XYZ file of C-alpha atoms in Angstrom:
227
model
C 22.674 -13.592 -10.871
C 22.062 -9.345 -10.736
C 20.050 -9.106 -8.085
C 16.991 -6.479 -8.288
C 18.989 -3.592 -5.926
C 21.981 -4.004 -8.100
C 20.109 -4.134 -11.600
C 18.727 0.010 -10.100
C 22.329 0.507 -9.197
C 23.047 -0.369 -13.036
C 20.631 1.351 -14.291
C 20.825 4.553 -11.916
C 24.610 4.800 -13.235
C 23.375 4.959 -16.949
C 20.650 7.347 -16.219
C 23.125 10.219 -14.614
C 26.415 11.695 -15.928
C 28.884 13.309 -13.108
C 32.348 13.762 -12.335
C 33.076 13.218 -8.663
C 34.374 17.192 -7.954
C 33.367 18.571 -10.778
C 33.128 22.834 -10.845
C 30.122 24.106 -11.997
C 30.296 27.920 -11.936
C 31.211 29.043 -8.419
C 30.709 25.945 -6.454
C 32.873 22.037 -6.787
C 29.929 19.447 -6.761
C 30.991 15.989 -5.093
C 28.197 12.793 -5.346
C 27.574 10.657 -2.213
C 24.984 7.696 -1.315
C 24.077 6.484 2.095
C 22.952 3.001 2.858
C 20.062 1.599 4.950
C 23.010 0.734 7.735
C 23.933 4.574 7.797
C 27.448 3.857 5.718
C 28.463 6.857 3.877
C 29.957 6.443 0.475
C 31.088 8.150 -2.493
C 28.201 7.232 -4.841
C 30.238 5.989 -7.781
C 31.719 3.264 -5.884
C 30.939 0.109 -7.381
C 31.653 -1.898 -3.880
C 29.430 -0.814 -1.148
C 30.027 -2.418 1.966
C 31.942 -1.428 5.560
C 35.756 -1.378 4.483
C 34.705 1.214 1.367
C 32.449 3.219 3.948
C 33.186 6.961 5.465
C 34.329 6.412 8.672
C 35.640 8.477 11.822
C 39.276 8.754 11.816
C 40.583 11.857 13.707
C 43.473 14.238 11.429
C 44.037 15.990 15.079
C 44.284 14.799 18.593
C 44.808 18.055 19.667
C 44.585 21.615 17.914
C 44.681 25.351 18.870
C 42.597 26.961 16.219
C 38.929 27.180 17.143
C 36.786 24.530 16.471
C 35.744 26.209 12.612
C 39.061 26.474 11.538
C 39.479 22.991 12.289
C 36.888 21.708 10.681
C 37.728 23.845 7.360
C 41.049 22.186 7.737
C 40.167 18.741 7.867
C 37.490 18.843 5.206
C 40.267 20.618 3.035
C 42.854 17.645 3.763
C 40.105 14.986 3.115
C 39.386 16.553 -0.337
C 42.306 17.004 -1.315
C 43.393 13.120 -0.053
C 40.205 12.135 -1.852
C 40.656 13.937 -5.112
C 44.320 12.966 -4.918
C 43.923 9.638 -4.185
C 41.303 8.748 -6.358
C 42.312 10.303 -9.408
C 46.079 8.762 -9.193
C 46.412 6.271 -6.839
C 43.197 4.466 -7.576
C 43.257 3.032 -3.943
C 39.679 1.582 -2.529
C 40.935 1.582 1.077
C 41.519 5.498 1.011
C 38.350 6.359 0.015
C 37.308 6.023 3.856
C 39.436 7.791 5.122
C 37.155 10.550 6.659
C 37.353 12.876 9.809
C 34.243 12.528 12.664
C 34.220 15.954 12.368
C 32.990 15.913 8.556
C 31.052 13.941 9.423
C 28.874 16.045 11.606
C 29.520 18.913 9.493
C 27.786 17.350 6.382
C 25.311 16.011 8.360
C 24.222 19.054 10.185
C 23.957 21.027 6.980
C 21.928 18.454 5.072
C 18.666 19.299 3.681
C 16.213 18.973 0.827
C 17.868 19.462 -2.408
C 16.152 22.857 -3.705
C 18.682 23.784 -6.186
C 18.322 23.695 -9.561
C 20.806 20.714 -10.085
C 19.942 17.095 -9.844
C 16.974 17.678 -7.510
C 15.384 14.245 -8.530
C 19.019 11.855 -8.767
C 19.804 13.679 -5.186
C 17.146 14.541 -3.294
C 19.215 16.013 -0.932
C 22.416 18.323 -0.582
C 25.335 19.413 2.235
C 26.632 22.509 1.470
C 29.521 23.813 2.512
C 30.662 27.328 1.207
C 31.080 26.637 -2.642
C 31.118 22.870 -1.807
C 28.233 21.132 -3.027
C 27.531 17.576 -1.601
C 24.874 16.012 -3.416
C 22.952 13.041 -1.340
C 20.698 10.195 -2.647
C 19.852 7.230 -0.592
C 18.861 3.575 -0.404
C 15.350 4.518 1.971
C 16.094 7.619 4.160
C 18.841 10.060 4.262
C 18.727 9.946 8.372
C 19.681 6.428 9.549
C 19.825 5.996 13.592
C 22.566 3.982 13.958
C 22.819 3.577 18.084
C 20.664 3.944 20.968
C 21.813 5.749 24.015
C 19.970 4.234 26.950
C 21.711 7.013 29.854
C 20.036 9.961 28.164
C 17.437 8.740 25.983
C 19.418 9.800 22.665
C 20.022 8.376 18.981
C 23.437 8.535 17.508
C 23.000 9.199 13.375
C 24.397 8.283 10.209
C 27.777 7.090 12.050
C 28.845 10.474 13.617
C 28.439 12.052 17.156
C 24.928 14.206 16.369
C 22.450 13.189 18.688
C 18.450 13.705 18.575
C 16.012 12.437 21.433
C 14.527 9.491 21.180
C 10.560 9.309 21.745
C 9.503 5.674 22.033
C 6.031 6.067 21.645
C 6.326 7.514 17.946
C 8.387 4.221 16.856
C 6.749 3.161 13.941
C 7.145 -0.337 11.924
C 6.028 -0.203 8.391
C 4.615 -2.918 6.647
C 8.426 -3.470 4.472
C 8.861 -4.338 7.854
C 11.898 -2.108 8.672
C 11.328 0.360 11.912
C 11.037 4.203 11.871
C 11.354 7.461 13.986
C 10.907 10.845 13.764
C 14.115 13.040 12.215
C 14.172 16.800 11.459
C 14.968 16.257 8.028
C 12.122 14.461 5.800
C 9.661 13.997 9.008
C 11.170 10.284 9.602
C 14.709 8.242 9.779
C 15.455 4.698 9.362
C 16.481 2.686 12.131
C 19.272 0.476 10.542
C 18.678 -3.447 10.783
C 21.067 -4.478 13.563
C 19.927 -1.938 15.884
C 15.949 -2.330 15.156
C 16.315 -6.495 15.693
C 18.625 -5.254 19.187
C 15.672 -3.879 20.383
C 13.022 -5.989 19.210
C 12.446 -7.530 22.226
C 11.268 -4.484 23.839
C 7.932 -4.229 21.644
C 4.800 -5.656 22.671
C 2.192 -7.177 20.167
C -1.128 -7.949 20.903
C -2.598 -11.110 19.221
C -4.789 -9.906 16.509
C -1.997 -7.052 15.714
C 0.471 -7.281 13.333
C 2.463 -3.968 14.254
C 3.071 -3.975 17.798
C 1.081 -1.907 19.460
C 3.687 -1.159 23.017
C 6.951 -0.561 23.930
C 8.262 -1.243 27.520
C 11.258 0.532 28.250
C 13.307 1.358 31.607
C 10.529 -0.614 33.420
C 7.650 1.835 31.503
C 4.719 0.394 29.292
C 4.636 3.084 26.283
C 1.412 3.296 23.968
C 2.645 3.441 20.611
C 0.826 6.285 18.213
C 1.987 4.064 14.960
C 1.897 6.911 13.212
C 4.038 10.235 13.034
């Protein structure tokens, strides 16, 4: 039986007509979708899950060139792998393979899609020089995907970005999934896993149905329940 998220999938893919790479004038357009777990994918995959996901896997151990040029290097040998790969090997596995460093760099660059090209399929871009990286999502395009208790930090989306995390503006919606402020789109999703990891934290009191206090590190935080 289609379930209802895969019958949108379906009928997402009919809706929109792209070629992964494509060049559009000046700039090479490339299509991704990220998950409510964070997982990075190229959006036409049709299997979604870990092994198929963008994931850290480090080109260099060591370089000389400055940390740009690096970057610039890797994203050009993971483009070219990709577009490669893809278009002749027709490999699944490869499609993850992905520098940490890309990582970062599309996510520090992503933003509200204000171009004049698929603003409503991808509500958000990455751009990179006269790379386009289109981004759509399954809730929000930041996903905190691990808690760092030493400095009060979320990791996002997989990679090594960091933003603080502020207890008292965690926020549980009534789809029942848990929220926090992001600089991009006011709020991020806190993937399952990590949300049910800290569940125990929350306090509810007895006529409440959100929970209305968070203890952490031995404190008793009001929560605003709103952002």
């Amino acid at each position: 039986m289609v379930t209802f998220d895969r019958r949108i999938l379906l009928q997402f893919s009919r809706q929109i007509s792209y070629k992964q790479g494509q060049i559009i004038g000046k700039h090479r357009e490339y299509f991704y979708f990220i998950d409510n777990n964070g997982q990075l994918f190229l959006d036409d995959m049709k299997i979604k899950n870990f092994t198929s996901s963008y994931k850290g896997l480090c080109f260099f151990s060591y370089s000389p060139l400055s940390d740009k040029k690096t970057i610039i290097i890797t994203i050009f040998i993971h483009h070219f792998l990709k577009s490669f790969l893809v278009q002749y090997i027709k490999v699944t596995f490869f499609h993850t393979i992905l520098d940490t460093q890309f990582l970062d760099f599309f996510f520090t660059r992503l933003k509200l899609n204000e171009t004049d090209r698929y603003q409503k399929e991808f509500p958000y871009v990455s751009l990179c020089g006269r790379e386009m990286n289109f981004l759509r999502c399954g809730d929000r395009p930041v996903v905190f995907t691990s808690l760092n208790a030493d400095d009060d930090s979320w990791n996002i989306c997989n990679c090594t970005l960091k933003v603080p995390f502020k207890p008292e503006y965690l926020c549980m919606f009534a789809n029942g999934r848990l929220y926090h402020p992001a600089a991009l789109d006011k709020y991020g999703l806190v993937k399952s896993k990590l949300s049910s990891d800290i569940f125990h934290h929350f306090i509810f009191d007895d006529d409440e149905q959100q929970p209305t206090h968070f203890k952490w590190k031995g404190t008793i935080i009001k929560l605003k329940n709103k952002f």
